[in-house]
Amino acid sequence: MVTTNRVVAFVVAFIVAVSVMLTVFRDSGEITRASWAKSLIFGGSIAVIAAIGFGRSRR
């Protein structure tokens, strides 16, 4: 079930994860469309896992 706590956890984790992944996936120091795509995919995956974990730990 989606709760406010999980949504907030997802948004915060998504912002942090995408920014970190952009740093990891830069191509020769430049941010390209491919690095954005990879960062959004991995950042979304990390954020989903963090939101699920946060939701379960708060019960």
JSON list of N, CA and C in Angstrom, two decimals:
[
{"chain": "A", "resi": 1, "resn": "MET", "atom": "N", "xyz": [0.83, -1.18, 0.00]},
{"chain": "A", "resi": 1, "resn": "MET", "atom": "CA", "xyz": [0.00, 0.00, 0.00]},
{"chain": "A", "resi": 1, "resn": "MET", "atom": "C", "xyz": [0.88, 1.25, 0.00]},
{"chain": "A", "resi": 2, "resn": "VAL", "atom": "N", "xyz": [0.48, 2.22, -0.76]},
{"chain": "A", "resi": 2, "resn": "VAL", "atom": "CA", "xyz": [1.27, 3.45, -0.87]},
{"chain": "A", "resi": 2, "resn": "VAL", "atom": "C", "xyz": [0.87, 4.39, 0.27]},
{"chain": "A", "resi": 3, "resn": "THR", "atom": "N", "xyz": [1.87, 4.81, 1.02]},
{"chain": "A", "resi": 3, "resn": "THR", "atom": "CA", "xyz": [1.64, 5.75, 2.11]},
{"chain": "A", "resi": 3, "resn": "THR", "atom": "C", "xyz": [2.47, 7.01, 1.85]},
{"chain": "A", "resi": 4, "resn": "THR", "atom": "N", "xyz": [2.16, 8.04, 2.60]},
{"chain": "A", "resi": 4, "resn": "THR", "atom": "CA", "xyz": [2.90, 9.29, 2.45]},
{"chain": "A", "resi": 4, "resn": "THR", "atom": "C", "xyz": [4.37, 9.09, 2.80]},
{"chain": "A", "resi": 5, "resn": "ASN", "atom": "N", "xyz": [4.64, 8.28, 3.81]},
{"chain": "A", "resi": 5, "resn": "ASN", "atom": "CA", "xyz": [6.03, 8.04, 4.21]},
{"chain": "A", "resi": 5, "resn": "ASN", "atom": "C", "xyz": [6.81, 7.36, 3.08]},
{"chain": "A", "resi": 6, "resn": "ARG", "atom": "N", "xyz": [6.18, 6.40, 2.41]},
{"chain": "A", "resi": 6, "resn": "ARG", "atom": "CA", "xyz": [6.87, 5.71, 1.32]},
{"chain": "A", "resi": 6, "resn": "ARG", "atom": "C", "xyz": [7.09, 6.64, 0.13]},
{"chain": "A", "resi": 7, "resn": "VAL", "atom": "N", "xyz": [6.13, 7.49, -0.15]},
{"chain": "A", "resi": 7, "resn": "VAL", "atom": "CA", "xyz": [6.28, 8.44, -1.26]},
{"chain": "A", "resi": 7, "resn": "VAL", "atom": "C", "xyz": [7.42, 9.40, -0.98]},
{"chain": "A", "resi": 8, "resn": "VAL", "atom": "N", "xyz": [7.47, 9.92, 0.22]},
{"chain": "A", "resi": 8, "resn": "VAL", "atom": "CA", "xyz": [8.55, 10.84, 0.60]},
{"chain": "A", "resi": 8, "resn": "VAL", "atom": "C", "xyz": [9.90, 10.11, 0.55]},
{"chain": "A", "resi": 9, "resn": "ALA", "atom": "N", "xyz": [9.95, 8.90, 1.06]},
{"chain": "A", "resi": 9, "resn": "ALA", "atom": "CA", "xyz": [11.19, 8.12, 1.03]},
{"chain": "A", "resi": 9, "resn": "ALA", "atom": "C", "xyz": [11.62, 7.87, -0.42]},
{"chain": "A", "resi": 10, "resn": "PHE", "atom": "N", "xyz": [10.66, 7.57, -1.30]},
{"chain": "A", "resi": 10, "resn": "PHE", "atom": "CA", "xyz": [10.98, 7.34, -2.71]},
{"chain": "A", "resi": 10, "resn": "PHE", "atom": "C", "xyz": [11.54, 8.60, -3.36]},
{"chain": "A", "resi": 11, "resn": "VAL", "atom": "N", "xyz": [10.88, 9.73, -3.13]},
{"chain": "A", "resi": 11, "resn": "VAL", "atom": "CA", "xyz": [11.32, 10.98, -3.77]},
{"chain": "A", "resi": 11, "resn": "VAL", "atom": "C", "xyz": [12.73, 11.37, -3.30]},
{"chain": "A", "resi": 12, "resn": "VAL", "atom": "N", "xyz": [12.96, 11.28, -2.02]},
{"chain": "A", "resi": 12, "resn": "VAL", "atom": "CA", "xyz": [14.28, 11.65, -1.48]},
{"chain": "A", "resi": 12, "resn": "VAL", "atom": "C", "xyz": [15.34, 10.68, -2.00]},
{"chain": "A", "resi": 13, "resn": "ALA", "atom": "N", "xyz": [15.06, 9.39, -1.95]},
{"chain": "A", "resi": 13, "resn": "ALA", "atom": "CA", "xyz": [16.02, 8.40, -2.43]},
{"chain": "A", "resi": 13, "resn": "ALA", "atom": "C", "xyz": [16.26, 8.55, -3.93]},
{"chain": "A", "resi": 14, "resn": "PHE", "atom": "N", "xyz": [15.22, 8.88, -4.68]},
{"chain": "A", "resi": 14, "resn": "PHE", "atom": "CA", "xyz": [15.35, 9.05, -6.13]},
{"chain": "A", "resi": 14, "resn": "PHE", "atom": "C", "xyz": [16.26, 10.23, -6.46]},
{"chain": "A", "resi": 15, "resn": "ILE", "atom": "N", "xyz": [16.06, 11.34, -5.78]},
{"chain": "A", "resi": 15, "resn": "ILE", "atom": "CA", "xyz": [16.89, 12.52, -6.04]},
{"chain": "A", "resi": 15, "resn": "ILE", "atom": "C", "xyz": [18.35, 12.24, -5.71]},
{"chain": "A", "resi": 16, "resn": "VAL", "atom": "N", "xyz": [18.59, 11.62, -4.58]},
{"chain": "A", "resi": 16, "resn": "VAL", "atom": "CA", "xyz": [19.97, 11.31, -4.18]},
{"chain": "A", "resi": 16, "resn": "VAL", "atom": "C", "xyz": [20.58, 10.29, -5.13]},
{"chain": "A", "resi": 17, "resn": "ALA", "atom": "N", "xyz": [19.83, 9.24, -5.43]},
{"chain": "A", "resi": 17, "resn": "ALA", "atom": "CA", "xyz": [20.38, 8.16, -6.27]},
{"chain": "A", "resi": 17, "resn": "ALA", "atom": "C", "xyz": [20.68, 8.64, -7.69]},
{"chain": "A", "resi": 18, "resn": "VAL", "atom": "N", "xyz": [19.79, 9.44, -8.26]},
{"chain": "A", "resi": 18, "resn": "VAL", "atom": "CA", "xyz": [20.03, 9.91, -9.63]},
{"chain": "A", "resi": 18, "resn": "VAL", "atom": "C", "xyz": [21.26, 10.82, -9.67]},
{"chain": "A", "resi": 19, "resn": "SER", "atom": "N", "xyz": [21.41, 11.67, -8.69]},
{"chain": "A", "resi": 19, "resn": "SER", "atom": "CA", "xyz": [22.58, 12.55, -8.69]},
{"chain": "A", "resi": 19, "resn": "SER", "atom": "C", "xyz": [23.88, 11.76, -8.54]},
{"chain": "A", "resi": 20, "resn": "VAL", "atom": "N", "xyz": [23.86, 10.74, -7.70]},
{"chain": "A", "resi": 20, "resn": "VAL", "atom": "CA", "xyz": [25.05, 9.90, -7.53]},
{"chain": "A", "resi": 20, "resn": "VAL", "atom": "C", "xyz": [25.31, 9.09, -8.81]},
{"chain": "A", "resi": 21, "resn": "MET", "atom": "N", "xyz": [24.25, 8.54, -9.39]},
{"chain": "A", "resi": 21, "resn": "MET", "atom": "CA", "xyz": [24.41, 7.74, -10.60]},
{"chain": "A", "resi": 21, "resn": "MET", "atom": "C", "xyz": [24.88, 8.60, -11.78]},
{"chain": "A", "resi": 22, "resn": "LEU", "atom": "N", "xyz": [24.47, 9.85, -11.85]},
{"chain": "A", "resi": 22, "resn": "LEU", "atom": "CA", "xyz": [24.98, 10.74, -12.91]},
{"chain": "A", "resi": 22, "resn": "LEU", "atom": "C", "xyz": [26.48, 10.91, -12.79]},
{"chain": "A", "resi": 23, "resn": "THR", "atom": "N", "xyz": [26.96, 10.99, -11.58]},
{"chain": "A", "resi": 23, "resn": "THR", "atom": "CA", "xyz": [28.39, 11.09, -11.36]},
{"chain": "A", "resi": 23, "resn": "THR", "atom": "C", "xyz": [29.10, 9.82, -11.80]},
{"chain": "A", "resi": 24, "resn": "VAL", "atom": "N", "xyz": [28.50, 8.68, -11.53]},
{"chain": "A", "resi": 24, "resn": "VAL", "atom": "CA", "xyz": [29.10, 7.40, -11.88]},
{"chain": "A", "resi": 24, "resn": "VAL", "atom": "C", "xyz": [29.10, 7.17, -13.39]},
{"chain": "A", "resi": 25, "resn": "PHE", "atom": "N", "xyz": [28.00, 7.49, -14.06]},
{"chain": "A", "resi": 25, "resn": "PHE", "atom": "CA", "xyz": [27.84, 7.14, -15.47]},
{"chain": "A", "resi": 25, "resn": "PHE", "atom": "C", "xyz": [28.24, 8.24, -16.45]},
{"chain": "A", "resi": 26, "resn": "ARG", "atom": "N", "xyz": [28.94, 9.26, -16.00]},
{"chain": "A", "resi": 26, "resn": "ARG", "atom": "CA", "xyz": [29.39, 10.31, -16.93]},
{"chain": "A", "resi": 26, "resn": "ARG", "atom": "C", "xyz": [30.34, 9.70, -17.97]},
{"chain": "A", "resi": 27, "resn": "ASP", "atom": "N", "xyz": [30.20, 10.16, -19.21]},
{"chain": "A", "resi": 27, "resn": "ASP", "atom": "CA", "xyz": [31.07, 9.69, -20.29]},
{"chain": "A", "resi": 27, "resn": "ASP", "atom": "C", "xyz": [32.19, 10.71, -20.50]},
{"chain": "A", "resi": 28, "resn": "SER", "atom": "N", "xyz": [33.37, 10.37, -20.07]},
{"chain": "A", "resi": 28, "resn": "SER", "atom": "CA", "xyz": [34.55, 11.24, -20.20]},
{"chain": "A", "resi": 28, "resn": "SER", "atom": "C", "xyz": [34.32, 12.61, -19.60]},
{"chain": "A", "resi": 29, "resn": "GLY", "atom": "N", "xyz": [33.62, 12.64, -18.48]},
{"chain": "A", "resi": 29, "resn": "GLY", "atom": "CA", "xyz": [33.38, 13.89, -17.78]},
{"chain": "A", "resi": 29, "resn": "GLY", "atom": "C", "xyz": [32.16, 14.65, -18.26]},
{"chain": "A", "resi": 30, "resn": "GLU", "atom": "N", "xyz": [31.51, 14.19, -19.32]},
{"chain": "A", "resi": 30, "resn": "GLU", "atom": "CA", "xyz": [30.33, 14.87, -19.85]},
{"chain": "A", "resi": 30, "resn": "GLU", "atom": "C", "xyz": [29.07, 14.07, -19.55]},
{"chain": "A", "resi": 31, "resn": "ILE", "atom": "N", "xyz": [27.99, 14.79, -19.30]},
{"chain": "A", "resi": 31, "resn": "ILE", "atom": "CA", "xyz": [26.71, 14.13, -19.05]},
{"chain": "A", "resi": 31, "resn": "ILE", "atom": "C", "xyz": [25.97, 14.06, -20.39]},
{"chain": "A", "resi": 32, "resn": "THR", "atom": "N", "xyz": [25.71, 12.84, -20.85]},
{"chain": "A", "resi": 32, "resn": "THR", "atom": "CA", "xyz": [25.06, 12.63, -22.13]},
{"chain": "A", "resi": 32, "resn": "THR", "atom": "C", "xyz": [23.65, 12.06, -21.91]},
{"chain": "A", "resi": 33, "resn": "ARG", "atom": "N", "xyz": [22.92, 11.88, -23.01]},
{"chain": "A", "resi": 33, "resn": "ARG", "atom": "CA", "xyz": [21.58, 11.29, -22.91]},
{"chain": "A", "resi": 33, "resn": "ARG", "atom": "C", "xyz": [21.67, 9.86, -22.38]},
{"chain": "A", "resi": 34, "resn": "ALA", "atom": "N", "xyz": [22.70, 9.14, -22.79]},
{"chain": "A", "resi": 34, "resn": "ALA", "atom": "CA", "xyz": [22.87, 7.76, -22.32]},
{"chain": "A", "resi": 34, "resn": "ALA", "atom": "C", "xyz": [23.14, 7.72, -20.82]},
{"chain": "A", "resi": 35, "resn": "SER", "atom": "N", "xyz": [23.95, 8.65, -20.33]},
{"chain": "A", "resi": 35, "resn": "SER", "atom": "CA", "xyz": [24.21, 8.67, -18.89]},
{"chain": "A", "resi": 35, "resn": "SER", "atom": "C", "xyz": [22.96, 9.07, -18.12]},
{"chain": "A", "resi": 36, "resn": "TRP", "atom": "N", "xyz": [22.12, 9.97, -18.68]},
{"chain": "A", "resi": 36, "resn": "TRP", "atom": "CA", "xyz": [20.85, 10.32, -18.04]},
{"chain": "A", "resi": 36, "resn": "TRP", "atom": "C", "xyz": [19.94, 9.09, -17.97]},
{"chain": "A", "resi": 37, "resn": "ALA", "atom": "N", "xyz": [19.85, 8.36, -19.07]},
{"chain": "A", "resi": 37, "resn": "ALA", "atom": "CA", "xyz": [18.97, 7.19, -19.12]},
{"chain": "A", "resi": 37, "resn": "ALA", "atom": "C", "xyz": [19.40, 6.14, -18.09]},
{"chain": "A", "resi": 38, "resn": "LYS", "atom": "N", "xyz": [20.69, 5.84, -18.07]},
{"chain": "A", "resi": 38, "resn": "LYS", "atom": "CA", "xyz": [21.20, 4.87, -17.11]},
{"chain": "A", "resi": 38, "resn": "LYS", "atom": "C", "xyz": [20.96, 5.34, -15.67]},
{"chain": "A", "resi": 39, "resn": "SER", "atom": "N", "xyz": [21.19, 6.61, -15.42]},
{"chain": "A", "resi": 39, "resn": "SER", "atom": "CA", "xyz": [21.02, 7.16, -14.08]},
{"chain": "A", "resi": 39, "resn": "SER", "atom": "C", "xyz": [19.57, 7.10, -13.62]},
{"chain": "A", "resi": 40, "resn": "LEU", "atom": "N", "xyz": [18.64, 7.41, -14.52]},
{"chain": "A", "resi": 40, "resn": "LEU", "atom": "CA", "xyz": [17.23, 7.36, -14.16]},
{"chain": "A", "resi": 40, "resn": "LEU", "atom": "C", "xyz": [16.77, 5.93, -13.88]},
{"chain": "A", "resi": 41, "resn": "ILE", "atom": "N", "xyz": [17.25, 4.97, -14.67]},
{"chain": "A", "resi": 41, "resn": "ILE", "atom": "CA", "xyz": [16.88, 3.58, -14.46]},
{"chain": "A", "resi": 41, "resn": "ILE", "atom": "C", "xyz": [17.44, 3.07, -13.13]},
{"chain": "A", "resi": 42, "resn": "PHE", "atom": "N", "xyz": [18.73, 3.23, -12.93]},
{"chain": "A", "resi": 42, "resn": "PHE", "atom": "CA", "xyz": [19.33, 2.75, -11.68]},
{"chain": "A", "resi": 42, "resn": "PHE", "atom": "C", "xyz": [18.83, 3.54, -10.47]},
{"chain": "A", "resi": 43, "resn": "GLY", "atom": "N", "xyz": [18.68, 4.84, -10.62]},
{"chain": "A", "resi": 43, "resn": "GLY", "atom": "CA", "xyz": [18.16, 5.67, -9.52]},
{"chain": "A", "resi": 43, "resn": "GLY", "atom": "C", "xyz": [16.76, 5.27, -9.13]},
{"chain": "A", "resi": 44, "resn": "GLY", "atom": "N", "xyz": [15.91, 4.99, -10.12]},
{"chain": "A", "resi": 44, "resn": "GLY", "atom": "CA", "xyz": [14.55, 4.52, -9.84]},
{"chain": "A", "resi": 44, "resn": "GLY", "atom": "C", "xyz": [14.54, 3.19, -9.12]},
{"chain": "A", "resi": 45, "resn": "SER", "atom": "N", "xyz": [15.41, 2.29, -9.55]},
{"chain": "A", "resi": 45, "resn": "SER", "atom": "CA", "xyz": [15.50, 0.97, -8.90]},
{"chain": "A", "resi": 45, "resn": "SER", "atom": "C", "xyz": [15.93, 1.10, -7.44]},
{"chain": "A", "resi": 46, "resn": "ILE", "atom": "N", "xyz": [16.93, 1.90, -7.22]},
{"chain": "A", "resi": 46, "resn": "ILE", "atom": "CA", "xyz": [17.42, 2.11, -5.85]},
{"chain": "A", "resi": 46, "resn": "ILE", "atom": "C", "xyz": [16.34, 2.77, -5.00]},
{"chain": "A", "resi": 47, "resn": "ALA", "atom": "N", "xyz": [15.63, 3.74, -5.57]},
{"chain": "A", "resi": 47, "resn": "ALA", "atom": "CA", "xyz": [14.59, 4.45, -4.82]},
{"chain": "A", "resi": 47, "resn": "ALA", "atom": "C", "xyz": [13.43, 3.53, -4.45]},
{"chain": "A", "resi": 48, "resn": "VAL", "atom": "N", "xyz": [13.05, 2.63, -5.35]},
{"chain": "A", "resi": 48, "resn": "VAL", "atom": "CA", "xyz": [11.98, 1.67, -5.04]},
{"chain": "A", "resi": 48, "resn": "VAL", "atom": "C", "xyz": [12.39, 0.77, -3.88]},
{"chain": "A", "resi": 49, "resn": "ILE", "atom": "N", "xyz": [13.60, 0.27, -3.93]},
{"chain": "A", "resi": 49, "resn": "ILE", "atom": "CA", "xyz": [14.10, -0.60, -2.85]},
{"chain": "A", "resi": 49, "resn": "ILE", "atom": "C", "xyz": [14.15, 0.16, -1.53]},
{"chain": "A", "resi": 50, "resn": "ALA", "atom": "N", "xyz": [14.62, 1.40, -1.57]},
{"chain": "A", "resi": 50, "resn": "ALA", "atom": "CA", "xyz": [14.70, 2.20, -0.35]},
{"chain": "A", "resi": 50, "resn": "ALA", "atom": "C", "xyz": [13.30, 2.49, 0.21]},
{"chain": "A", "resi": 51, "resn": "ALA", "atom": "N", "xyz": [12.35, 2.79, -0.66]},
{"chain": "A", "resi": 51, "resn": "ALA", "atom": "CA", "xyz": [10.99, 3.09, -0.19]},
{"chain": "A", "resi": 51, "resn": "ALA", "atom": "C", "xyz": [10.33, 1.86, 0.42]},
{"chain": "A", "resi": 52, "resn": "ILE", "atom": "N", "xyz": [10.54, 0.70, -0.19]},
{"chain": "A", "resi": 52, "resn": "ILE", "atom": "CA", "xyz": [9.98, -0.53, 0.37]},
{"chain": "A", "resi": 52, "resn": "ILE", "atom": "C", "xyz": [10.62, -0.82, 1.72]},
{"chain": "A", "resi": 53, "resn": "GLY", "atom": "N", "xyz": [11.94, -0.71, 1.79]},
{"chain": "A", "resi": 53, "resn": "GLY", "atom": "CA", "xyz": [12.63, -0.95, 3.06]},
{"chain": "A", "resi": 53, "resn": "GLY", "atom": "C", "xyz": [12.23, 0.03, 4.13]},
{"chain": "A", "resi": 54, "resn": "PHE", "atom": "N", "xyz": [12.09, 1.28, 3.78]},
{"chain": "A", "resi": 54, "resn": "PHE", "atom": "CA", "xyz": [11.69, 2.30, 4.75]},
{"chain": "A", "resi": 54, "resn": "PHE", "atom": "C", "xyz": [10.27, 2.03, 5.24]},
{"chain": "A", "resi": 55, "resn": "GLY", "atom": "N", "xyz": [9.39, 1.63, 4.34]},
{"chain": "A", "resi": 55, "resn": "GLY", "atom": "CA", "xyz": [8.00, 1.36, 4.71]},
{"chain": "A", "resi": 55, "resn": "GLY", "atom": "C", "xyz": [7.87, 0.17, 5.65]},
{"chain": "A", "resi": 56, "resn": "ARG", "atom": "N", "xyz": [8.68, -0.82, 5.42]},
{"chain": "A", "resi": 56, "resn": "ARG", "atom": "CA", "xyz": [8.63, -2.01, 6.29]},
{"chain": "A", "resi": 56, "resn": "ARG", "atom": "C", "xyz": [9.26, -1.76, 7.65]},
{"chain": "A", "resi": 57, "resn": "SER", "atom": "N", "xyz": [10.28, -0.94, 7.69]},
{"chain": "A", "resi": 57, "resn": "SER", "atom": "CA", "xyz": [10.97, -0.70, 8.95]},
{"chain": "A", "resi": 57, "resn": "SER", "atom": "C", "xyz": [10.18, 0.22, 9.88]},
{"chain": "A", "resi": 58, "resn": "ARG", "atom": "N", "xyz": [9.20, 0.94, 9.35]},
{"chain": "A", "resi": 58, "resn": "ARG", "atom": "CA", "xyz": [8.43, 1.87, 10.16]},
{"chain": "A", "resi": 58, "resn": "ARG", "atom": "C", "xyz": [7.22, 1.22, 10.82]},
{"chain": "A", "resi": 59, "resn": "ARG", "atom": "N", "xyz": [6.93, -0.02, 10.54]},
{"chain": "A", "resi": 59, "resn": "ARG", "atom": "CA", "xyz": [5.75, -0.68, 11.10]},
{"chain": "A", "resi": 59, "resn": "ARG", "atom": "C", "xyz": [5.94, -1.09, 12.53]}
]
